[in-house]
Short mmCIF file of C-alpha atoms in Angstrom, two decimals:
data_model
loop_
_atom_site.label_atom_id
_atom_site.label_comp_id
_atom_site.label_asym_id
_atom_site.label_seq_id
_atom_site.Cartn_x
_atom_site.Cartn_y
_atom_site.Cartn_z
CA VAL A 30 -16.56 -8.00 -11.10
CA LYS A 31 -12.86 -7.39 -11.59
CA GLY A 32 -10.81 -5.56 -8.89
CA CYS A 33 -7.72 -3.31 -9.33
CA SER A 34 -5.67 -4.93 -6.59
CA ARG A 35 -5.39 -8.11 -4.49
CA THR A 36 -4.44 -6.86 -1.03
CA ASP A 37 -4.17 -8.19 2.45
CA SER A 38 -7.18 -8.69 4.68
CA GLY A 39 -7.54 -5.57 7.02
CA VAL A 40 -6.03 -3.14 4.60
CA HIS A 41 -7.97 -0.02 3.79
CA ALA A 42 -8.60 1.81 0.52
CA ASN A 43 -9.33 5.50 0.01
CA CYS A 44 -9.47 4.76 -3.64
CA TYR A 45 -10.33 1.38 -5.32
CA PHE A 46 -11.57 0.61 -8.82
CA VAL A 47 -13.62 -2.36 -10.05
CA SER A 48 -14.99 -3.06 -13.53
CA PHE A 49 -17.98 -5.15 -14.67
CA GLN A 50 -19.92 -5.73 -17.89
CA THR A 51 -23.68 -5.20 -18.04
CA GLU A 52 -26.38 -5.22 -20.69
CA LEU A 53 -28.45 -2.79 -18.79
CA SER A 54 -29.07 0.63 -20.34
CA ILE A 55 -28.77 2.53 -17.04
CA ALA A 56 -26.57 5.65 -17.19
CA CYS A 57 -23.29 5.95 -15.15
CA ASP A 58 -24.82 8.30 -12.64
CA GLY A 59 -27.57 5.91 -12.13
CA VAL A 60 -25.14 3.16 -11.46
CA VAL A 61 -23.51 5.26 -8.68
CA ARG A 62 -26.90 5.87 -6.98
CA ALA A 63 -28.09 2.27 -7.34
CA LEU A 64 -24.95 0.79 -5.97
CA ASN A 65 -24.78 3.08 -2.99
CA THR A 66 -28.26 2.02 -1.90
CA VAL A 67 -27.33 -1.64 -1.52
CA LEU A 68 -23.57 -1.44 -0.46
CA PRO A 69 -22.49 -1.77 3.22
CA LYS A 70 -22.25 1.61 5.02
CA ASP A 71 -18.38 1.45 5.05
CA ILE A 72 -18.19 1.46 1.22
CA ALA A 73 -19.27 4.18 -1.18
CA VAL A 74 -19.15 4.42 -4.88
CA LEU A 75 -17.76 7.90 -6.01
CA ASP A 76 -17.82 7.68 -9.71
CA CYS A 77 -18.72 5.50 -12.79
CA ARG A 78 -17.57 5.67 -16.40
CA GLU A 79 -17.62 3.56 -19.47
CA VAL A 80 -14.26 1.99 -20.58
CA PRO A 81 -13.17 -0.31 -23.50
CA LEU A 82 -14.17 -3.99 -23.29
CA ASP A 83 -10.57 -4.98 -22.95
CA PHE A 84 -9.93 -2.80 -19.87
CA HIS A 85 -8.93 -4.61 -16.74
CA PRO A 86 -8.42 -2.52 -13.57
CA ARG A 87 -5.44 -4.56 -12.40
CA TYR A 88 -3.49 -5.16 -15.57
CA CYS A 89 -4.19 -1.63 -17.04
CA CYS A 90 -2.69 -0.05 -13.93
CA ARG A 91 0.45 2.10 -14.45
CA GLU A 92 1.18 3.00 -10.94
CA LYS A 93 -0.17 2.57 -7.44
CA GLU A 94 0.25 4.58 -4.30
CA TYR A 95 0.02 3.35 -0.62
CA VAL A 96 0.47 5.11 2.61
CA TYR A 97 1.43 3.21 5.90
CA LYS A 98 0.40 4.97 9.07
CA LEU A 99 2.29 4.54 12.29
CA TYR A 100 1.16 6.41 15.37
CA ASN A 101 4.15 7.10 17.51
CA GLY A 102 2.53 8.63 20.61
CA ALA A 103 3.39 7.66 24.12
CA ILE A 104 -0.37 6.79 24.84
CA ARG A 105 -2.60 4.90 22.46
CA ASP A 106 -5.25 6.84 20.51
CA PRO A 107 -8.48 4.87 20.58
CA PHE A 108 -9.81 6.64 17.47
CA LEU A 109 -6.89 5.33 15.34
CA LEU A 110 -7.03 1.70 16.51
CA ARG A 111 -8.29 0.43 13.20
CA TYR A 112 -6.23 2.80 10.92
CA ALA A 113 -2.75 3.10 12.32
CA TYR A 114 -0.01 0.84 13.75
CA GLN A 115 0.38 2.25 17.28
CA TYR A 116 4.04 2.01 18.24
CA ARG A 117 5.10 3.94 21.32
CA TYR A 118 8.82 3.30 21.36
CA PRO A 119 11.15 6.06 20.22
CA ILE A 120 12.11 6.09 16.50
CA HIS A 121 14.58 8.20 14.54
CA LEU A 122 12.90 9.73 11.55
CA GLU A 123 16.19 10.65 9.66
CA ARG A 124 17.38 7.06 9.98
CA MET A 125 14.10 5.85 8.44
CA GLN A 126 14.33 8.45 5.64
CA GLN A 127 17.92 7.29 4.88
CA GLY A 128 16.88 3.61 4.86
CA ALA A 129 13.82 4.35 2.53
CA LYS A 130 16.25 5.65 -0.18
CA ALA A 131 17.55 2.21 -0.79
CA PHE A 132 14.06 1.05 -2.05
CA LEU A 133 13.95 3.65 -4.85
CA GLY A 134 14.32 2.44 -8.37
CA THR A 135 14.04 -1.07 -9.91
CA HIS A 136 14.90 -4.03 -7.67
CA ASP A 137 14.09 -7.58 -7.06
CA PHE A 138 11.76 -7.61 -3.95
CA ARG A 139 11.81 -11.26 -3.41
CA GLY A 140 12.85 -10.71 0.16
CA PHE A 141 10.12 -8.25 0.85
CA CYS A 142 7.08 -10.40 0.03
CA SER A 143 5.24 -13.12 1.85
CA ALA A 144 6.70 -16.63 1.72
CA ARG A 145 3.28 -17.74 0.61
CA SER A 146 3.40 -15.58 -2.57
CA ASP A 147 3.48 -17.68 -5.76
CA VAL A 148 4.38 -14.79 -8.03
CA GLU A 149 7.31 -15.63 -10.32
CA ASP A 150 8.28 -12.03 -11.34
CA THR A 151 9.30 -10.26 -8.11
CA VAL A 152 10.91 -7.25 -9.78
CA ARG A 153 9.17 -3.93 -9.13
CA THR A 154 9.99 -0.31 -9.63
CA ILE A 155 9.42 2.17 -6.78
CA THR A 156 9.18 5.68 -8.30
CA ALA A 157 8.60 7.71 -5.00
CA PHE A 158 9.08 7.00 -1.31
CA THR A 159 8.84 9.44 1.58
CA VAL A 160 8.87 9.10 5.36
CA GLU A 161 7.57 12.05 7.26
CA ARG A 162 6.30 12.93 10.64
CA GLN A 163 3.12 14.89 11.33
CA GLY A 164 3.04 15.31 15.10
CA ASP A 165 2.83 11.86 16.57
CA MET A 166 1.99 10.28 13.16
CA VAL A 167 4.67 8.92 10.93
CA LEU A 168 3.63 8.39 7.30
CA PHE A 169 5.34 6.08 4.85
CA LYS A 170 4.18 7.12 1.37
CA VAL A 171 5.31 4.87 -1.47
CA ARG A 172 4.41 4.73 -5.24
CA ALA A 173 5.35 1.91 -7.55
CA ASP A 174 4.41 0.13 -10.80
CA GLY A 175 3.13 -2.65 -8.67
CA PHE A 176 3.45 -4.28 -5.27
CA LEU A 177 4.07 -7.98 -4.08
CA TYR A 178 1.97 -9.62 -1.46
CA ASN A 179 2.86 -7.94 1.96
CA MET A 180 5.54 -5.85 0.28
CA VAL A 181 4.68 -2.44 1.80
CA ARG A 182 4.04 -3.93 5.20
CA ILE A 183 7.38 -5.70 5.20
CA ILE A 184 9.13 -2.54 4.12
CA ALA A 185 7.39 -0.57 6.80
CA GLY A 186 8.26 -3.20 9.51
CA THR A 187 11.96 -3.04 8.37
CA LEU A 188 12.08 0.72 8.55
CA VAL A 189 10.55 0.74 12.01
CA GLN A 190 13.47 -1.33 13.00
CA VAL A 191 15.78 0.98 11.29
CA GLY A 192 14.22 3.91 13.18
CA GLY A 193 14.53 2.01 16.51
CA GLY A 194 18.08 1.20 15.95
CA ALA A 195 17.92 -2.64 15.50
CA ILE A 196 18.95 -2.24 11.74
CA LYS A 197 21.41 0.31 10.42
CA PRO A 198 20.12 2.54 7.61
CA GLU A 199 23.04 1.38 5.26
CA ALA A 200 22.23 -2.26 5.94
CA VAL A 201 18.81 -1.85 4.02
CA LYS A 202 20.59 -2.00 0.65
CA GLU A 203 22.33 -5.16 1.65
CA ILE A 204 19.05 -6.73 2.93
CA LEU A 205 17.43 -6.05 -0.35
CA ALA A 206 20.22 -7.56 -2.30
CA LYS A 207 20.01 -10.89 -0.28
CA LYS A 208 16.40 -11.54 -1.67
CA ASP A 209 15.86 -13.48 1.57
CA ARG A 210 12.65 -12.87 3.55
CA SER A 211 14.27 -13.89 6.84
CA ALA A 212 16.81 -11.02 6.42
CA ALA A 213 14.18 -8.22 6.50
CA GLY A 214 12.17 -6.90 9.34
CA PRO A 215 8.76 -8.16 10.54
CA THR A 216 5.62 -7.61 8.64
CA ALA A 217 3.86 -4.48 10.04
CA PRO A 218 0.13 -4.83 10.98
CA ALA A 219 -2.31 -4.71 8.12
CA HIS A 220 -4.65 -2.01 9.62
CA GLY A 221 -1.94 0.65 9.16
CA LEU A 222 -1.94 0.33 5.38
CA THR A 223 -4.16 2.38 3.02
CA MET A 224 -4.27 2.39 -0.80
CA MET A 225 -4.45 6.00 -1.81
CA GLY A 226 -4.46 6.19 -5.57
CA ILE A 227 -4.02 4.47 -8.96
CA GLU A 228 -3.12 5.68 -12.37
CA PHE A 229 -4.22 3.75 -15.51
CA GLU A 230 -2.80 3.53 -19.01
CA ASN A 231 -4.79 4.99 -21.95
CA VAL A 232 -8.08 5.61 -19.98
CA GLU A 233 -9.75 9.01 -20.49
#
């Protein structure tokens, strides 16, 4: 079984793709029913289709989208404990929005990945990045051609410090240019991150 992404333990996925080869003659709709009878209750197969033999859900990916959820209410919400980073201190939305603009485009994100990462190419292109508030929930929505290990969580942790005033919005561009993990903010908790969608190349 080949997965579409290697992500951190504790991160969620509203959308995840896997591929496998089989000699069984079972139809795709039968695969969906069969797998859902044996999978854990917190996983559900939504669809199945045939793809070329050289298809790989990770390497044929054109773009991925993640959302990081930060609950900014004064009192914790027990229903969100597993799905959002609960941060009760005041944060300034406009500052975070300004800081997020520095990440747009193609950059070397060496300073925004885990020190344990062994990836040689740390250049990625972020095509869209928004920070919005919905009541007490702040959503960091980011799309890119790929992500490094802990990249979105470090970006979120950095922007939380921007929103709190510890880092100036204009300093984000300088931090990015340093390519030094110690210059960026903390790694935000894994449970606030959710994979939302994936686009593939040349797959009908």
